CSV table of C-alpha atoms and ligand atoms in Angstrom, one decimal:
chain,number,residue,atom,x,y,z
E,1,MET,CA,110.9,63.9,148.5
E,2,ASP,CA,112.3,67.4,148.7
E,3,ARG,CA,112.0,69.7,145.7
E,4,ALA,CA,115.8,69.6,144.9
E,5,THR,CA,115.8,65.8,144.7
E,6,GLU,CA,112.6,65.9,142.6
E,7,LEU,CA,114.2,68.2,140.1
E,8,LYS,CA,117.5,66.3,140.0
E,9,GLN,CA,115.4,63.1,139.1
E,10,HIS,CA,113.4,64.9,136.5
E,11,LEU,CA,116.6,66.4,134.9
E,12,ALA,CA,118.2,63.0,134.9
E,13,VAL,CA,115.3,61.4,133.1
E,14,ILE,CA,115.2,64.2,130.4
E,15,ASP,CA,118.9,63.9,129.9
E,16,THR,CA,118.5,60.2,129.4
E,17,ALA,CA,115.6,60.8,126.9
E,18,ILE,CA,117.7,63.2,125.0
E,19,ARG,CA,120.7,60.8,124.8
E,20,GLU,CA,118.5,57.9,123.7
E,21,ALA,CA,116.7,59.9,121.1
E,22,ALA,CA,120.0,61.1,119.7
E,23,SER,CA,121.6,57.7,119.7
E,24,ASN,CA,118.5,56.2,118.0
E,25,CYS,CA,119.0,58.5,115.0
E,26,GLY,CA,122.8,58.6,115.0
E,27,ARG,CA,123.2,62.0,116.3
E,28,ASN,CA,125.7,63.3,118.9
E,29,PRO,CA,123.7,64.0,122.1
E,30,GLU,CA,126.0,67.0,122.7
E,31,SER,CA,124.5,68.7,119.7
E,32,ILE,CA,121.1,69.0,121.5
E,33,GLN,CA,120.7,71.6,124.2
E,34,LEU,CA,118.0,71.5,127.0
E,35,LEU,CA,116.2,74.8,127.5
E,36,ALA,CA,114.4,74.6,130.9
E,37,VAL,CA,111.1,76.4,130.5
E,38,SER,CA,110.6,78.0,133.9
E,39,LYS,CA,107.4,80.1,133.3
E,40,THR,CA,105.2,80.4,136.3
E,41,LYS,CA,107.8,78.5,138.4
E,42,PRO,CA,109.6,80.2,141.5
E,43,SER,CA,113.2,81.3,141.2
E,44,SER,CA,114.1,78.8,143.9
E,45,ASP,CA,113.5,76.1,141.3
E,46,ILE,CA,115.7,77.8,138.9
E,47,GLN,CA,118.4,78.2,141.5
E,48,MET,CA,118.3,74.5,142.4
E,49,LEU,CA,118.6,73.5,138.7
E,50,HIS,CA,121.4,76.0,138.3
E,51,ALA,CA,123.2,74.2,141.1
E,52,LEU,CA,122.7,70.9,139.2
E,53,GLY,CA,124.4,72.5,136.1
E,54,GLN,CA,121.5,73.7,134.0
E,55,ARG,CA,122.3,77.1,132.5
E,56,SER,CA,119.6,78.0,130.0
E,57,PHE,CA,116.1,79.0,131.1
E,58,GLY,CA,113.1,80.1,129.0
E,59,GLU,CA,110.4,82.5,130.1
E,60,ASN,CA,107.2,83.6,128.6
E,61,TYR,CA,105.9,86.5,130.6
E,62,VAL,CA,108.0,89.6,130.6
E,63,GLN,CA,107.4,91.1,134.0
E,64,GLU,CA,107.5,87.7,135.8
E,65,ALA,CA,110.8,86.9,134.0
E,66,VAL,CA,112.4,90.3,134.7
E,67,ASP,CA,111.7,89.8,138.5
E,68,LYS,CA,113.4,86.4,138.4
E,69,ILE,CA,116.3,87.7,136.4
E,70,HIS,CA,116.9,90.5,138.9
E,71,GLU,CA,116.6,88.2,141.8
E,72,LEU,CA,119.1,85.7,140.3
E,73,GLN,CA,121.6,88.3,138.9
E,74,GLY,CA,124.6,86.7,140.5
E,75,LEU,CA,124.2,83.3,138.7
E,76,ASP,CA,125.6,82.7,135.2
E,77,ILE,CA,122.3,82.0,133.5
E,78,GLU,CA,121.4,82.4,129.8
E,79,TRP,CA,117.9,83.9,129.6
E,80,HIS,CA,115.6,83.0,126.7
E,81,TYR,CA,112.5,84.9,125.9
E,82,ILE,CA,110.0,82.3,124.3
E,83,GLY,CA,106.6,84.3,124.7
E,84,HIS,CA,104.6,86.4,122.4
E,85,ILE,CA,106.3,89.8,121.9
E,86,GLN,CA,104.2,92.9,122.4
E,87,SER,CA,105.8,96.1,120.8
E,88,ASN,CA,105.7,98.0,124.1
E,89,LYS,CA,107.8,95.3,125.8
E,90,THR,CA,110.6,95.1,123.2
E,91,LYS,CA,112.9,97.5,125.2
E,92,LEU,CA,112.7,95.3,128.3
E,93,ILE,CA,113.2,92.1,126.3
E,94,ALA,CA,116.2,93.5,124.5
E,95,THR,CA,117.9,94.6,127.6
E,96,GLU,CA,117.1,91.7,130.0
E,97,PHE,CA,117.5,88.6,127.8
E,98,ASP,CA,120.3,86.9,125.9
E,99,TRP,CA,118.1,85.1,123.4
E,100,VAL,CA,114.6,85.7,121.7
E,101,HIS,CA,112.9,82.8,120.1
E,102,THR,CA,109.7,84.5,118.8
E,103,VAL,CA,110.5,87.2,116.3
E,104,ASP,CA,108.1,87.1,113.5
E,105,ARG,CA,108.0,90.5,111.9
E,106,GLU,CA,110.4,93.2,110.9
E,107,LYS,CA,109.0,96.0,113.0
E,108,ILE,CA,109.7,93.9,116.2
E,109,ALA,CA,113.2,93.0,115.0
E,110,SER,CA,114.0,96.6,114.4
E,111,ARG,CA,112.7,97.7,117.8
E,112,LEU,CA,114.7,94.9,119.5
E,113,ASN,CA,117.8,96.2,117.6
E,114,ASP,CA,117.2,99.8,118.6
E,115,ALA,CA,116.9,98.9,122.2
E,116,ARG,CA,119.9,96.6,122.4
E,117,ASP,CA,123.1,97.8,124.0
E,118,GLY,CA,126.4,95.6,124.1
E,119,ASP,CA,126.6,92.1,122.7
E,120,PRO,CA,124.3,91.4,119.9
E,121,LEU,CA,121.0,89.8,120.9
E,122,ASN,CA,120.6,86.1,119.8
E,123,ILE,CA,117.5,85.8,117.5
E,124,LEU,CA,115.4,83.0,116.3
E,125,ILE,CA,112.6,83.6,113.8
E,126,GLN,CA,109.4,81.9,114.8
E,127,VAL,CA,107.8,80.2,111.8
E,128,ASN,CA,104.1,79.4,111.5
E,129,VAL,CA,104.7,75.8,110.1
E,130,ASP,CA,100.9,75.0,110.4
E,131,LEU,CA,99.8,78.2,108.9
E,132,ALA,CA,97.2,78.3,111.7
E,133,GLU,CA,95.5,81.7,111.5
E,134,THR,CA,95.4,82.2,115.2
E,135,LYS,CA,99.0,81.7,115.7
E,136,SER,CA,102.1,83.9,115.7
E,137,GLY,CA,105.0,83.1,113.5
E,138,VAL,CA,106.1,84.3,110.0
E,139,SER,CA,104.6,82.3,107.1
E,140,PRO,CA,107.2,80.2,105.2
E,141,THR,CA,106.7,82.4,102.2
E,142,ASP,CA,107.7,85.5,104.1
E,143,LEU,CA,110.5,83.9,106.1
E,144,LYS,CA,113.4,84.7,103.7
E,145,ALA,CA,112.6,88.5,103.5
E,146,LEU,CA,112.5,88.7,107.3
E,147,ALA,CA,115.8,86.8,107.6
E,148,ILE,CA,117.5,89.3,105.2
E,149,ALA,CA,116.0,92.3,107.2
E,150,ILE,CA,117.5,90.9,110.4
E,151,TRP,CA,120.9,90.2,108.8
E,152,LYS,CA,121.1,93.9,108.3
E,153,LEU,CA,120.6,94.8,112.0
E,154,PRO,CA,123.9,95.3,113.7
E,155,HIS,CA,122.6,94.6,117.3
E,156,LEU,CA,120.9,91.3,116.4
E,157,LYS,CA,122.5,87.9,115.6
E,158,LEU,CA,120.3,85.6,113.7
E,159,ARG,CA,120.9,82.1,115.1
E,160,GLY,CA,118.1,80.0,113.7
E,161,LEU,CA,114.4,79.0,113.6
E,162,MET,CA,111.8,78.1,116.1
E,163,SER,CA,108.2,76.7,115.9
E,164,ILE,CA,105.3,75.9,118.2
E,165,PRO,CA,103.3,73.5,116.0
E,166,ASP,CA,99.8,72.8,117.0
E,167,PRO,CA,99.2,69.3,115.5
E,168,VAL,CA,96.0,67.2,115.3
E,169,SER,CA,98.0,64.1,114.7
E,170,GLU,CA,101.6,62.6,115.1
E,171,ASP,CA,101.8,62.7,111.2
E,172,ASP,CA,101.0,66.4,111.1
E,173,LEU,CA,103.6,67.0,113.9
E,174,GLN,CA,106.3,65.2,111.9
E,175,ARG,CA,105.4,67.1,108.7
E,176,ALA,CA,105.7,70.3,110.6
E,177,HIS,CA,109.2,69.4,112.0
E,178,GLN,CA,110.4,68.3,108.6
E,179,GLN,CA,109.2,71.6,107.1
E,180,LEU,CA,111.0,73.7,109.6
E,181,LYS,CA,114.2,71.6,109.2
E,182,GLY,CA,113.9,72.1,105.4
E,183,LEU,CA,113.4,75.9,105.8
E,184,PHE,CA,116.4,76.0,108.3
E,185,GLU,CA,118.7,74.4,105.7
E,186,GLU,CA,117.4,76.8,103.1
E,187,ILE,CA,118.2,79.9,105.1
E,188,LYS,CA,121.5,78.5,106.3
E,189,GLY,CA,122.4,78.1,102.6
E,190,ASP,CA,121.8,81.8,102.0
E,191,HIS,CA,123.2,83.1,105.3
E,192,PRO,CA,126.2,85.4,104.9
E,193,THR,CA,127.9,83.6,107.9
E,194,PRO,CA,126.3,80.2,108.0
E,195,GLU,CA,128.4,78.9,110.9
E,196,ILE,CA,126.4,81.2,113.3
E,197,PHE,CA,123.1,80.0,112.1
E,198,ASP,CA,123.2,76.8,114.1
E,199,THR,CA,120.0,76.5,116.3
E,200,LEU,CA,116.7,74.8,115.6
E,201,SER,CA,114.4,75.3,118.5
E,202,MET,CA,111.8,72.6,118.2
E,203,GLY,CA,110.3,70.0,120.5
E,204,MET,CA,108.6,70.3,123.9
E,205,THR,CA,107.7,67.8,126.7
E,206,ASN,CA,105.3,65.7,124.3
E,207,ASP,CA,107.4,65.6,121.2
E,208,LEU,CA,111.0,65.7,122.4
E,209,GLU,CA,112.1,62.4,120.7
E,210,LEU,CA,110.3,63.1,117.4
E,211,ALA,CA,111.8,66.7,117.3
E,212,ILE,CA,115.3,65.3,117.9
E,213,SER,CA,114.9,62.7,115.2
E,214,GLU,CA,114.0,65.6,112.9
E,215,GLY,CA,117.1,67.6,113.7
E,216,SER,CA,116.2,69.7,116.7
E,217,THR,CA,119.2,71.3,118.4
E,218,MET,CA,117.3,72.9,121.3
E,219,VAL,CA,114.3,71.3,123.1
E,220,ARG,CA,112.1,73.5,125.2
E,221,ILE,CA,111.0,71.5,128.3
E,222,GLY,CA,108.7,72.7,131.0
E,223,THR,CA,106.2,70.1,132.3
E,224,ALA,CA,108.6,67.2,132.2
E,225,LEU,CA,111.1,69.1,134.2
E,226,PHE,CA,109.1,71.2,136.7
E,227,GLY,CA,105.8,69.3,136.7
E,228,ALA,CA,102.4,70.6,135.6
E,229,ARG,CA,101.8,74.3,135.6
E,230,ALA,CA,98.9,75.8,137.4
E,231,PRO,CA,96.2,77.2,135.0
E,232,LYS,CA,97.1,80.8,134.1
E,233,GLU,CA,93.8,82.2,135.5
E,234,THR,CA,94.8,81.2,139.0
E,235,LEU,CA,98.1,83.0,139.1
T,301,PLP,C1,105.4,76.5,127.8
T,301,PLP,C2,106.3,76.4,126.6
T,301,PLP,C3,107.1,75.4,126.4
T,301,PLP,C4,107.1,74.2,127.4
T,301,PLP,O1,106.1,73.3,127.1
T,301,PLP,P1,106.0,72.0,128.0
T,301,PLP,O2,104.9,71.2,127.2
T,301,PLP,O3,105.5,72.2,129.3
T,301,PLP,O4,107.3,71.2,127.9
T,301,PLP,C5,107.9,75.3,125.3
T,301,PLP,N1,107.9,76.2,124.3
T,301,PLP,C6,107.1,77.3,124.5
T,301,PLP,C7,107.1,78.4,123.4
T,301,PLP,C8,106.2,77.4,125.6
T,301,PLP,O5,105.4,78.5,125.7
């Protein structure tokens, strides 16, 4: 099978999974967006998915992403940065991407704001729902203060929340998703313009159905769409 056919089949399987998960919990499937996580995958894959109608792509590694963004400049793609943010990369991220999912501290938000030109950058706050010490993400306790700080920054547009839970069991995962949804509703209630706070980025290949049943509006799918990634060491 050629690569384009393979990607087309994977995309159809994911689309069906999203529709079924939505209908199982009485949600409109159109309220859930697929973010294609293309890290480590060649721009030819992105081009083929674009030809099939996919428009949003997520990347984790800044330099790799910037190379692909430049290569595919003529295509109407919405680029999402979903990797860990180092301060010295904020300028590139702010100028090359349309969305950033992983903002977890004020200093980073402020640097992104300073570097942004043109339309405001769409921002999601990454929340550390498991409170794992090793992980990025603001703690639920500090979330509100960070949201308020971001509202004040003119070149950023706070759109919602994101999490990368690291569960030991299905129950833990469900609890983490419920917690993020609860925090989302809380912040939305306080948001000066709640209608623009509309995105809950939650769910990956292994928990797409669960995340949708808990209210996700954007699922970030890599493996199920592109196939397994090579171990990072070999890249
Ligand atoms: C790699 C990655 C994904 C995609 O994960 P899969 O399990 O391959 O679907 C989603 N979100 C983030 C933040 C990632 O780094």
